[in-house]
GROMACS .gro file of C-alpha atoms in nm:
model
  159
    1MET     CA    1   0.026   9.556  12.727
    2GLU     CA    2   0.338   9.340  12.759
    3ILE     CA    3   0.183   9.051  12.564
    4LYS     CA    4   0.085   9.286  12.280
    5PHE     CA    5   0.441   9.424  12.264
    6PHE     CA    6   0.593   9.075  12.237
    7SER     CA    7   0.333   8.977  11.979
    8LEU     CA    8   0.424   9.281  11.766
    9LEU     CA    9   0.794   9.209  11.813
   10ARG     CA   10   0.741   8.847  11.699
   11ILE     CA   11   0.551   8.966  11.389
   12PHE     CA   12   0.827   9.217  11.311
   13PHE     CA   13   1.103   8.955  11.328
   14GLU     CA   14   0.894   8.703  11.136
   15THR     CA   15   0.848   8.961  10.859
   16LEU     CA   16   1.222   9.035  10.851
   17LYS     CA   17   1.296   8.663  10.828
   18ASN     CA   18   1.051   8.621  10.538
   19ILE     CA   19   1.196   8.920  10.352
   20PHE     CA   20   1.548   8.781  10.392
   21PHE     CA   21   1.457   8.432  10.272
   22GLU     CA   22   1.269   8.572   9.971
   23SER     CA   23   1.577   8.771   9.869
   24ILE     CA   24   1.821   8.478   9.880
   25PRO     CA   25   1.774   8.381   9.510
   26TYR     CA   26   1.906   8.725   9.409
   27LEU     CA   27   2.227   8.663   9.603
   28ASN     CA   28   2.323   8.357   9.393
   29PRO     CA   29   2.589   8.487   9.152
   30SER     CA   30   2.584   8.191   8.912
   31LYS     CA   31   2.208   8.217   8.857
   32ASN     CA   32   2.199   8.588   8.786
   33PHE     CA   33   2.527   8.653   8.608
   34PRO     CA   34   2.469   8.802   8.261
   35LYS     CA   35   2.557   8.555   7.989
   36LYS     CA   36   2.523   8.762   7.675
   37ASN     CA   37   2.506   9.138   7.659
   38TYR     CA   38   2.738   9.342   7.881
   39SER     CA   39   2.677   9.676   7.708
   40VAL     CA   40   2.457   9.825   7.982
   41PHE     CA   41   2.708   9.725   8.250
   42PHE     CA   42   3.002   9.859   8.045
   43ILE     CA   43   2.830  10.195   7.986
   44ALA     CA   44   2.742  10.217   8.355
   45PHE     CA   45   3.103  10.137   8.445
   46LEU     CA   46   3.234  10.417   8.221
   47LEU     CA   47   2.986  10.662   8.373
   48GLY     CA   48   3.159  10.604   8.706
   49PHE     CA   49   3.445  10.822   8.586
   50ILE     CA   50   3.213  11.124   8.627
   51GLY     CA   51   3.303  11.102   8.996
   52ILE     CA   52   3.650  11.239   8.924
   53PHE     CA   53   3.499  11.583   8.856
   54PHE     CA   54   3.370  11.621   9.212
   55GLU     CA   55   3.575  11.693   9.518
   56PRO     CA   56   3.470  11.495   9.825
   57LEU     CA   57   3.499  11.649  10.169
   58TYR     CA   58   3.697  11.352  10.302
   59LYS     CA   59   3.839  11.015  10.201
   60GLU     CA   60   3.661  10.697  10.301
   61GLN     CA   61   3.831  10.376  10.404
   62TRP     CA   62   3.830  10.112  10.128
   63ILE     CA   63   3.658   9.850  10.342
   64ARG     CA   64   3.383  10.098  10.422
   65LEU     CA   65   3.329  10.162  10.051
   66VAL     CA   66   3.278   9.788   9.996
   67TRP     CA   67   3.054   9.752  10.300
   68VAL     CA   68   2.838  10.054  10.210
   69ALA     CA   69   2.798   9.933   9.850
   70PHE     CA   70   2.699   9.586   9.972
   71ILE     CA   71   2.445   9.709  10.230
   72GLU     CA   72   2.292   9.983  10.017
   73GLU     CA   73   2.250   9.761   9.713
   74TYR     CA   74   2.089   9.490   9.923
   75ILE     CA   75   1.845   9.737  10.080
   76PHE     CA   76   1.769   9.951   9.775
   77ARG     CA   77   1.786   9.702   9.486
   78VAL     CA   78   1.710   9.357   9.625
   79LEU     CA   79   1.457   9.459   9.889
   80LEU     CA   80   1.305   9.790   9.782
   81GLN     CA   81   1.327   9.807   9.401
   82GLU     CA   82   1.243   9.442   9.346
   83ASN     CA   83   0.941   9.455   9.577
   84LEU     CA   84   0.821   9.782   9.423
   85ALA     CA   85   0.855   9.627   9.078
   86GLN     CA   86   0.618   9.352   9.186
   87LEU     CA   87   0.367   9.599   9.333
   88ILE     CA   88   0.339   9.866   9.062
   89GLU     CA   89   0.288   9.856   8.687
   90LYS     CA   90   0.593   9.776   8.481
   91LYS     CA   91   0.604  10.075   8.246
   92GLU     CA   92   0.943  10.218   8.152
   93PHE     CA   93   1.057  10.552   8.019
   94LEU     CA   94   1.403  10.553   7.855
   95TYR     CA   95   1.481  10.214   8.020
   96ILE     CA   96   1.394  10.356   8.364
   97SER     CA   97   1.116  10.171   8.546
   98LYS     CA   98   0.878  10.331   8.793
   99ALA     CA   99   1.022  10.111   9.067
  100ASN     CA  100   1.371  10.237   8.980
  101SER     CA  101   1.254  10.600   8.989
  102ILE     CA  102   1.091  10.565   9.330
  103THR     CA  103   1.388  10.373   9.470
  104SER     CA  104   1.632  10.634   9.338
  105ILE     CA  105   1.434  10.918   9.495
  106ILE     CA  106   1.440  10.740   9.830
  107PHE     CA  107   1.811  10.663   9.782
  108ALA     CA  108   1.891  11.032   9.718
  109LEU     CA  109   1.680  11.148  10.011
  110SER     CA  110   1.856  10.903  10.242
  111HIS     CA  111   2.192  11.052  10.141
  112LEU     CA  112   2.084  11.398  10.258
  113PHE     CA  113   2.163  11.285  10.613
  114THR     CA  114   2.530  11.216  10.534
  115HIS     CA  115   2.610  11.451  10.243
  116ASN     CA  116   2.560  11.819  10.174
  117PHE     CA  117   2.237  11.900   9.991
  118LEU     CA  118   2.379  11.909   9.637
  119MET     CA  119   2.580  11.587   9.671
  120GLY     CA  120   2.286  11.413   9.837
  121ILE     CA  121   2.055  11.504   9.550
  122LEU     CA  122   2.317  11.413   9.289
  123THR     CA  123   2.325  11.054   9.419
  124PHE     CA  124   1.993  11.020   9.237
  125PHE     CA  125   2.171  10.979   8.902
  126PRO     CA  126   2.408  10.694   8.991
  127SER     CA  127   2.112  10.528   9.162
  128ILE     CA  128   1.912  10.547   8.839
  129ILE     CA  129   2.202  10.383   8.654
  130LEU     CA  130   2.234  10.111   8.917
  131GLY     CA  131   1.859  10.056   8.894
  132VAL     CA  132   1.878  10.010   8.518
  133VAL     CA  133   2.156   9.753   8.568
  134TRP     CA  134   1.938   9.580   8.829
  135ASP     CA  135   1.636   9.575   8.597
  136LYS     CA  136   1.845   9.441   8.308
  137TYR     CA  137   2.048   9.171   8.488
  138LYS     CA  138   1.888   9.114   8.834
  139ASN     CA  139   2.240   9.060   8.961
  140PHE     CA  140   2.321   9.183   9.309
  141TYR     CA  141   2.698   9.150   9.264
  142LEU     CA  142   2.711   9.359   8.945
  143CYS     CA  143   2.530   9.637   9.130
  144VAL     CA  144   2.768   9.610   9.427
  145ILE     CA  145   3.071   9.625   9.196
  146LEU     CA  146   2.933   9.932   9.017
  147HIS     CA  147   2.837  10.102   9.341
  148PHE     CA  148   3.186  10.040   9.481
  149TRP     CA  149   3.339  10.171   9.157
  150TYR     CA  150   3.132  10.491   9.169
  151ASN     CA  151   3.230  10.550   9.533
  152ALA     CA  152   3.597  10.476   9.460
  153CYS     CA  153   3.600  10.723   9.169
  154PHE     CA  154   3.436  10.985   9.386
  155PHE     CA  155   3.648  10.939   9.699
  156TYR     CA  156   3.986  10.845   9.549
  157LEU     CA  157   4.023  10.935   9.183
  158SER     CA  158   3.897  11.288   9.234
  159TYR     CA  159   4.205  11.392   9.433
   0.00000   0.00000   0.00000
């Protein structure tokens, strides 16, 4: 029993290590920085102002907004959306891939634990936008910047 547990634990950590090392190329800003067309990013940036129309229940600390954007984008874009994109067919509808749709549904459902029902479900839409930016540029840092911007507009500009 004990040997089986340690064997499973070793496999688990080996899998985590492999996932991390496979995601490292997406964390290189010079490789993935868009060189030509910023229109998708600019439109996504402007859509962040929608957050001023909602009233949050509390204010978040700035450092937490950065940290949450960093962690969530790594988990949902680099790990989940990118791996789903490799596993399922690459059809798009209005620039939204199937991998983006599935990732955004999971993203919204995960926010139901920390937000009220309506706000949790509404996180689906910024997630779709972030997913489109990810599909277009494959740039982790652009997604983190946009995610931080959306959170900042929601938590600070809405007051």
